[in-house]
PDB file of C-alpha atoms in Angstrom:
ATOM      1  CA  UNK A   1      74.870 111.611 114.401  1.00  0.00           C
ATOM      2  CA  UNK A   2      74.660 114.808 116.678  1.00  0.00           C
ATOM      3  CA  UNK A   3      72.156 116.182 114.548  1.00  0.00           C
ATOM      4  CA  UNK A   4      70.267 118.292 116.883  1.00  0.00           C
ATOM      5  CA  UNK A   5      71.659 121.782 117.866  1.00  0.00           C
ATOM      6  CA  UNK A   6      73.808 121.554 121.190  1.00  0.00           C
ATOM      7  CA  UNK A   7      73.111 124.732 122.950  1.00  0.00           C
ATOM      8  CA  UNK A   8      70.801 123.209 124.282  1.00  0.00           C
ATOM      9  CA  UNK A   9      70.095 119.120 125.235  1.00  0.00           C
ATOM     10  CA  UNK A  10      66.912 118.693 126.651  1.00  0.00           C
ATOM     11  CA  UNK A  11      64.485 116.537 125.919  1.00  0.00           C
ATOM     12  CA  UNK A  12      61.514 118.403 125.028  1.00  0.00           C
ATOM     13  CA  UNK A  13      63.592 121.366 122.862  1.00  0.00           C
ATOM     14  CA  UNK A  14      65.109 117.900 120.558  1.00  0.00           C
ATOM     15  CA  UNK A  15      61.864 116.642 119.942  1.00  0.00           C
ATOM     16  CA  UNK A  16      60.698 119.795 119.129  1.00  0.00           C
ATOM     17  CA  UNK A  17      63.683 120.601 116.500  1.00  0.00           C
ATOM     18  CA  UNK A  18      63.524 116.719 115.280  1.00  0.00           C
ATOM     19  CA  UNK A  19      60.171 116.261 114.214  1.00  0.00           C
ATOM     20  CA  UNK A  20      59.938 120.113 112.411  1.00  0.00           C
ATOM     21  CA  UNK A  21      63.231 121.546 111.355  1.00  0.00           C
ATOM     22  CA  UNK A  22      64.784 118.226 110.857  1.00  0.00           C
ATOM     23  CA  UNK A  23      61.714 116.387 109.580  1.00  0.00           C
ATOM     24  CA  UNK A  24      61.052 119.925 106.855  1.00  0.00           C
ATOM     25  CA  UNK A  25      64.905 119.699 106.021  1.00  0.00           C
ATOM     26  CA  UNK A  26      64.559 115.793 104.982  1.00  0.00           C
ATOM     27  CA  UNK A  27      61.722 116.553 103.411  1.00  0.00           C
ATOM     28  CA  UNK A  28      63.520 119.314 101.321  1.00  0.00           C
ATOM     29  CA  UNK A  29      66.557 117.321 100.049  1.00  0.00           C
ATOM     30  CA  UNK A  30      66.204 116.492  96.182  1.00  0.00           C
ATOM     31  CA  UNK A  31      66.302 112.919  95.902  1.00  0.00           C
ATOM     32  CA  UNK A  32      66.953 111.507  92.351  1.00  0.00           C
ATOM     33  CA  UNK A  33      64.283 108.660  93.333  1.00  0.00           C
ATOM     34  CA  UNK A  34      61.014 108.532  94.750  1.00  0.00           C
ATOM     35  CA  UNK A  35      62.654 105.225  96.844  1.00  0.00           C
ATOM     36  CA  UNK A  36      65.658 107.536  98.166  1.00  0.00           C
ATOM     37  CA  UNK A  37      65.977 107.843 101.867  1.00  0.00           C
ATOM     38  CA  UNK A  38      68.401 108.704 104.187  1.00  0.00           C
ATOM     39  CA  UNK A  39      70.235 106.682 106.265  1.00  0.00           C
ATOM     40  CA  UNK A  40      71.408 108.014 109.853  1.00  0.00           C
ATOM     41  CA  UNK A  41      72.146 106.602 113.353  1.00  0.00           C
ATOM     42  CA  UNK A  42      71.902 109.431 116.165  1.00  0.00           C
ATOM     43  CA  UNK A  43      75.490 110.012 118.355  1.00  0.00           C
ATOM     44  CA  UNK A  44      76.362 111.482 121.530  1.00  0.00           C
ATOM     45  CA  UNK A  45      74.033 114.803 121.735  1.00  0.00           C
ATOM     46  CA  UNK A  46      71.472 113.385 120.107  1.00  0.00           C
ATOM     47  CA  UNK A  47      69.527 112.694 123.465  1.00  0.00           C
ATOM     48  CA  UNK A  48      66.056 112.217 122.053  1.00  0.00           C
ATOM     49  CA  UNK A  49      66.279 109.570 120.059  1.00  0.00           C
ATOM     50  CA  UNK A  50      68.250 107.735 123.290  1.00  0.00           C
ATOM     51  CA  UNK A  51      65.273 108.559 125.126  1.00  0.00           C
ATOM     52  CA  UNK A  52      62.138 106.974 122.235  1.00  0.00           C
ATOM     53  CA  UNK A  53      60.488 104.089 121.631  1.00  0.00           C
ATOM     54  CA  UNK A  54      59.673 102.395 118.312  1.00  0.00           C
ATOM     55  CA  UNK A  55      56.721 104.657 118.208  1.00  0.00           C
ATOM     56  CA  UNK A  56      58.728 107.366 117.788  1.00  0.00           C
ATOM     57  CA  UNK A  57      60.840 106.143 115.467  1.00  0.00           C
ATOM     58  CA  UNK A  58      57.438 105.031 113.617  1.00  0.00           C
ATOM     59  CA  UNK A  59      56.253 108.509 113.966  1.00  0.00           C
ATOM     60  CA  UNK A  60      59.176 110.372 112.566  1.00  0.00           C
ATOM     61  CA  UNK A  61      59.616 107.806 109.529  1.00  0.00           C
ATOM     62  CA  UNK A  62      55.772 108.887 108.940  1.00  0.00           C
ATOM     63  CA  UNK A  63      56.868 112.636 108.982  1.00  0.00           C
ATOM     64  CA  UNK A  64      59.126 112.083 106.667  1.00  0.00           C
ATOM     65  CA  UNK A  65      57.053 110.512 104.140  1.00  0.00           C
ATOM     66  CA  UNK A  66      58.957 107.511 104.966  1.00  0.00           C
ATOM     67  CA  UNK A  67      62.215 109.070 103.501  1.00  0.00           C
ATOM     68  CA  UNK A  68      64.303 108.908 107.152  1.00  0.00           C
ATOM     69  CA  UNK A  69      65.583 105.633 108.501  1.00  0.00           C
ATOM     70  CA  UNK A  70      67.104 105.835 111.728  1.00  0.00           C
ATOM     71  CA  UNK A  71      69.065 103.229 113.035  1.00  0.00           C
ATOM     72  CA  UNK A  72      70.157 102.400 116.586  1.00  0.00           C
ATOM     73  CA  UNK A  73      72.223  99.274 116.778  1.00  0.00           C
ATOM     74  CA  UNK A  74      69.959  97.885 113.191  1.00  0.00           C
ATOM     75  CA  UNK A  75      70.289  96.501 110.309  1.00  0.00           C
ATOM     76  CA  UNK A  76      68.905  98.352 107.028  1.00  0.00           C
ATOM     77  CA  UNK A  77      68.381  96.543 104.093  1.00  0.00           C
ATOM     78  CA  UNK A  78      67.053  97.237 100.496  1.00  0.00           C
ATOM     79  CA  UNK A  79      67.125  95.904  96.637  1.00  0.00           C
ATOM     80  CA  UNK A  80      68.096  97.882  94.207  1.00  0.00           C
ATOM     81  CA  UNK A  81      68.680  97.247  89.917  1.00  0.00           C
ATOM     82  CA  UNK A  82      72.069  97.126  88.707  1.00  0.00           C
ATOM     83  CA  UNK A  83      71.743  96.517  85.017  1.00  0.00           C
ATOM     84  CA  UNK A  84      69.281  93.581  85.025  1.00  0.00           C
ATOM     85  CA  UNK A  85      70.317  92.014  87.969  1.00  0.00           C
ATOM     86  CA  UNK A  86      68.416  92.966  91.448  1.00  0.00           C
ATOM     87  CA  UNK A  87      71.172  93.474  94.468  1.00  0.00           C
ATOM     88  CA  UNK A  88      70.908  93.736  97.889  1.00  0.00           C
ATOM     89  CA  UNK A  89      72.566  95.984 100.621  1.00  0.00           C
ATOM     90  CA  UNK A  90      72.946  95.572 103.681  1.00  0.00           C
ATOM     91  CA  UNK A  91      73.609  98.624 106.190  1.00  0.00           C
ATOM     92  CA  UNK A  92      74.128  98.044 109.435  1.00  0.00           C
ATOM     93  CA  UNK A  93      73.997 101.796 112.331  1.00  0.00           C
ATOM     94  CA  UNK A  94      75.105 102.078 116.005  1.00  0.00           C
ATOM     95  CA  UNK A  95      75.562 105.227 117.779  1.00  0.00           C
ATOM     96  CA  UNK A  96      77.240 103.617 120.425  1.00  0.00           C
ATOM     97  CA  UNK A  97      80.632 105.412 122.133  1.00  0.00           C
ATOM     98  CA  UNK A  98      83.076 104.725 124.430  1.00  0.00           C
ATOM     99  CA  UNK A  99      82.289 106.652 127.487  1.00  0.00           C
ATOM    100  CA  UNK A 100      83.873 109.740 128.770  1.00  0.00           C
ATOM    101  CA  UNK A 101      81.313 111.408 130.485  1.00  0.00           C
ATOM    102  CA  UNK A 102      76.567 111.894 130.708  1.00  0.00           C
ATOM    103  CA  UNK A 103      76.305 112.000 126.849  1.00  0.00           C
ATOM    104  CA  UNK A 104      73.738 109.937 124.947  1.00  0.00           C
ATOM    105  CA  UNK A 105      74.797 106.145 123.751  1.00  0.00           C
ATOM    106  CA  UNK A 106      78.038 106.157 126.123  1.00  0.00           C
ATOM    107  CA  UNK A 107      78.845 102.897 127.187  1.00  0.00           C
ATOM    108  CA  UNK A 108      81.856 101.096 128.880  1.00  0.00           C
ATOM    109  CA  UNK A 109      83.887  98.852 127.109  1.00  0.00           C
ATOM    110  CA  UNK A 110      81.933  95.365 128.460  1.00  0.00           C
ATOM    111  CA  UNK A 111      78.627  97.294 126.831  1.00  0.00           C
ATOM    112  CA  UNK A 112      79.924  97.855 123.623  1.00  0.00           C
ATOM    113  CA  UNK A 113      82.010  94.517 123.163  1.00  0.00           C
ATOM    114  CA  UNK A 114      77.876  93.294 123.321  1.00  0.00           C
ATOM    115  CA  UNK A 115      76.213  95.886 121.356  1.00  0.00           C
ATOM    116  CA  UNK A 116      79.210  95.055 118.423  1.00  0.00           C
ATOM    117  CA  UNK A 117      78.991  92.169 118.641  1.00  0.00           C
ATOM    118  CA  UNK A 118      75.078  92.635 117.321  1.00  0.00           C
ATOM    119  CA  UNK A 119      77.029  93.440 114.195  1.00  0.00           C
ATOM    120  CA  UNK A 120      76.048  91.127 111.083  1.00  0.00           C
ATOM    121  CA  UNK A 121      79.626  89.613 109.336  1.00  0.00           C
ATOM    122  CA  UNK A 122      77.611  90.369 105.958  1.00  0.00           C
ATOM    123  CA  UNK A 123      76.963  93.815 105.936  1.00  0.00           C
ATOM    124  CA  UNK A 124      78.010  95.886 102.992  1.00  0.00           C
ATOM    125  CA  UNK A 125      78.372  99.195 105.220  1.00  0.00           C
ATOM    126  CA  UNK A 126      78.523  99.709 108.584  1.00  0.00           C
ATOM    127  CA  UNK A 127      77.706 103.905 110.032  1.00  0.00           C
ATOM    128  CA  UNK A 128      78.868 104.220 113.581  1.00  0.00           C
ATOM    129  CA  UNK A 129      78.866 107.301 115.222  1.00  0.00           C
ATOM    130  CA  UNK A 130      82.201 106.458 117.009  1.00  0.00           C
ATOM    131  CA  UNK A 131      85.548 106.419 115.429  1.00  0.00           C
ATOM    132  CA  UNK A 132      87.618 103.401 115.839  1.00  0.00           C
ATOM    133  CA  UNK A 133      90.929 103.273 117.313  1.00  0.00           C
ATOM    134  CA  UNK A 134      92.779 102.423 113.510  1.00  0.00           C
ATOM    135  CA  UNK A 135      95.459 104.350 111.944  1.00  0.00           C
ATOM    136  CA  UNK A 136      94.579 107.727 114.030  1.00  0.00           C
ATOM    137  CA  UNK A 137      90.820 108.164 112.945  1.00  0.00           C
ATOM    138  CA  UNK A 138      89.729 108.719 116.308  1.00  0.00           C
ATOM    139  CA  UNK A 139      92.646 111.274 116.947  1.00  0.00           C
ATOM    140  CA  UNK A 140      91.659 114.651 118.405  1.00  0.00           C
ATOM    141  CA  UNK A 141      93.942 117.122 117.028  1.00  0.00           C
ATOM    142  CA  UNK A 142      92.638 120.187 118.070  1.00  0.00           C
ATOM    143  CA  UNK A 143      95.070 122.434 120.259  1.00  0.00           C
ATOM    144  CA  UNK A 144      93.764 122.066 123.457  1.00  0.00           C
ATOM    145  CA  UNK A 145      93.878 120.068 126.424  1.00  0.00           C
ATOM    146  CA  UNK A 146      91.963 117.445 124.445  1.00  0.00           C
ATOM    147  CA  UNK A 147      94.399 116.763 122.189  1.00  0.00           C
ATOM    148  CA  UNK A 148      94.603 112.582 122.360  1.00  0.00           C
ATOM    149  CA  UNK A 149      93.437 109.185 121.218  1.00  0.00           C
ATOM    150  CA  UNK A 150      89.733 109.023 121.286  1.00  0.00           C
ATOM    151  CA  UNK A 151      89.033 106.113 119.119  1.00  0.00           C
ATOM    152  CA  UNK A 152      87.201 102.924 120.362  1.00  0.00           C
ATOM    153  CA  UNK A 153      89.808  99.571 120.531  1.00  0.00           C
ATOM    154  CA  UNK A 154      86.446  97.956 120.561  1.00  0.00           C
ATOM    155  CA  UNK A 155      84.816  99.038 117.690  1.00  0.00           C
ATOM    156  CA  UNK A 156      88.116  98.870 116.003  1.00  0.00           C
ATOM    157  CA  UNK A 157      88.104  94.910 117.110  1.00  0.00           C
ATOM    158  CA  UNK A 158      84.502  94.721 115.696  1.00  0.00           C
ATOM    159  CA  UNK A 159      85.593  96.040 112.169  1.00  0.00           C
ATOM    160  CA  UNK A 160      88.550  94.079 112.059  1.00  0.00           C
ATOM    161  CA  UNK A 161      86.364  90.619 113.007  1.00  0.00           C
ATOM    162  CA  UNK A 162      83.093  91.602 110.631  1.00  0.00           C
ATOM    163  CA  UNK A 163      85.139  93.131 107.365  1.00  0.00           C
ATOM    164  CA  UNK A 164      82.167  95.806 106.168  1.00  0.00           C
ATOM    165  CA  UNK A 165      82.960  96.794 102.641  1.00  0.00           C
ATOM    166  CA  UNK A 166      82.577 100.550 103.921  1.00  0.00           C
ATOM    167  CA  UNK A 167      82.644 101.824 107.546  1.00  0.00           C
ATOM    168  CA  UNK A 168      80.991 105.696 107.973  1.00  0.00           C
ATOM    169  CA  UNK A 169      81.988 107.175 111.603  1.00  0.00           C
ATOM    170  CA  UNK A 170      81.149 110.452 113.195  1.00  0.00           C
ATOM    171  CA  UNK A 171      81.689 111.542 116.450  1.00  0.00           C
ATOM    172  CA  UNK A 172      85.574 113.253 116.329  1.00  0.00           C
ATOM    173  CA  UNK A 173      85.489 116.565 115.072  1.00  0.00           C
ATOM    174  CA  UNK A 174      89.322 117.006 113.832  1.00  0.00           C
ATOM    175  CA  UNK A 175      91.625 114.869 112.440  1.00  0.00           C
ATOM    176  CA  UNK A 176      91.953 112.048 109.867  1.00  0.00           C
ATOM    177  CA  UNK A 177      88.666 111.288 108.003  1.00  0.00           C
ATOM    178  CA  UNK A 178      89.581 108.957 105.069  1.00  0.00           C
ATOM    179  CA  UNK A 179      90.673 105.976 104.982  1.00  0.00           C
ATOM    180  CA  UNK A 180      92.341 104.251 102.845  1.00  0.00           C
ATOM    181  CA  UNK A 181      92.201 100.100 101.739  1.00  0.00           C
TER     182      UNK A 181
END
């Protein structure tokens, strides 16, 4: 998440910057496969894709020569070969945060304990673009007056119930950003 530039957050500037800088730098990456995508969810300056419709979403997958998947509370799921046997995984996004202010995907607590619970219990990774409030990953250590606790109890409560083999999280720009098992 918070893909687009932030000097700026208006509407018609994202879309802009989404579907030609962002859509020619997808479109650049080497993949290994032609099957190779990437898998995103948008977070709290990424006001555009807060704002579209499916048809958007349809649009920009069709930019990207269906390389992007974008995911907004969804599940993602694909086969792959591992040796002889065929495998499936099972990604689940949300850019939902806890709210502390006008940014994109903020919710309070009552609004997230629903979109979480949207969660699948069988997902093999789960990408949030909130950190969760375990062991200090949504810690803000910079030296300022925003120095505290910014992860989410209840996406924290939502790991702890679902057990994702993997959880990706954005959002907090300092602090701890591995975990371990």
């Amino acid at each position: 998440g918070d893909i687009c530039p932030t000097y700026t957050h208006g509407h018609t500037f994202q879309e802009e910057w989404v579907t030609t800088d962002f859509v020619e730098w997808i479109k650049s990456l080497p993949f290994k496969h032609a099957w190779s995508k990437v898998v995103m969810t948008p977070g709290n300056h990424d006001f555009i894709f807060e704002y579209w419709g499916q048809h958007e979403y349809d649009m920009l997958n069709h930019l990207t020569d269906g390389r992007l998947v974008v995911l907004r509370n969804q599940l993602y799921e694909f086969e792959y070969l591992e040796g002889d046997d065929i495998k499936k995984m099972r990604i689940w996004g949300t850019p939902y945060c806890q709210q502390f202010g006008r940014w994109a995907f903020m919710r309070p607590s009552y609004r997230l304990r629903d979109k979480f619970d949207e969660i699948p219990d069988d997902i093999d990774i789960l990408i949030t673009h909130s950190a969760p409030d375990i062991e200090g990953y949504g810690y803000v250590d910079w030296d300022t007056p925003y120095q505290r606790n910014a992860g989410c109890p209840v996406l924290a409560s939502a790991i702890k119930s679902k057990k994702p083999k993997y959880v990706f999280c954005g959002h907090i720009h300092s602090g701890n950003h591995q975990a371990q098992e």
